Amino acid sequence: MSGQMTTDKDKMAVGRLKSRPQFLAVRAGESRRGPLFLLEVLDRNDPEGEARVGFTVTKKHGNAVERNRMRRRLKEAVRLSAGFAMKPGHDYVIVARRDLLNAPFDALTRALRDRIENKPKQKRPPAGSRKS
């Protein structure tokens, strides 16, 4: 088919994290907090590997219908825009917060893309760590 507008190279391959050990491994990476979700990022030191993403919605955030709606919104946001910002060889776990359910979808996609592209600012040192 010569009428296709995109080629395989144009598409960004984003894999899925599926097993518990994969999710737990990402917790050792960096955390990027926000009002709608927590993003955990782990560099696997595999620049040739595809980016992988996993989604977590805990039971404290509502019943099954609400949790599934939050998960579907996150998956669609990654599919539409954030997948392009994900770096190859990195794992991402997105932990939903309750506010995600009622947030406008464009705000969700913007927040997700920004959180993926921008590293968190350096935190100030803990209290009492300065020399007197």
Steps between C-alpha positions, in 0.01 A plus 500: 500500500666816390217720630597464865595825667719352772773245492614264772785739581253785564314302765638505853506152649389501861494163672311402811615404847296198603657313791535605862884475499512745208283750690706458817826556310377840378447612862880511534511780240400861540153627598332801344198607704203699379138570591352252249751216518839383620747410225778255582784478247781246473785511247573138401828603330375346177491780238391254229206366704149634474343719765262305723210632704282361778191639671399474866170604653456397863173392659490804725413712195151362444309201377596287200309716252682816609840330513453359150395843370818654649713225344335544159553878511870450580545242223338730245711798610817292456382369163411843362782719620725388781637189325703725272672664798607171658867422463612163361637265764296655782218353707213719619236421763209741529322486836161671474360738759129559562500846333584332169138388465357852469791684336453626142661260254720768339634595845576132563691456175691825553595407859609153392713627214660769720574255782661253257714761324610702803706363781400616848682793651769431753360480850656703774713311747326358807476720807807486720734387224682833469817552692478763769 
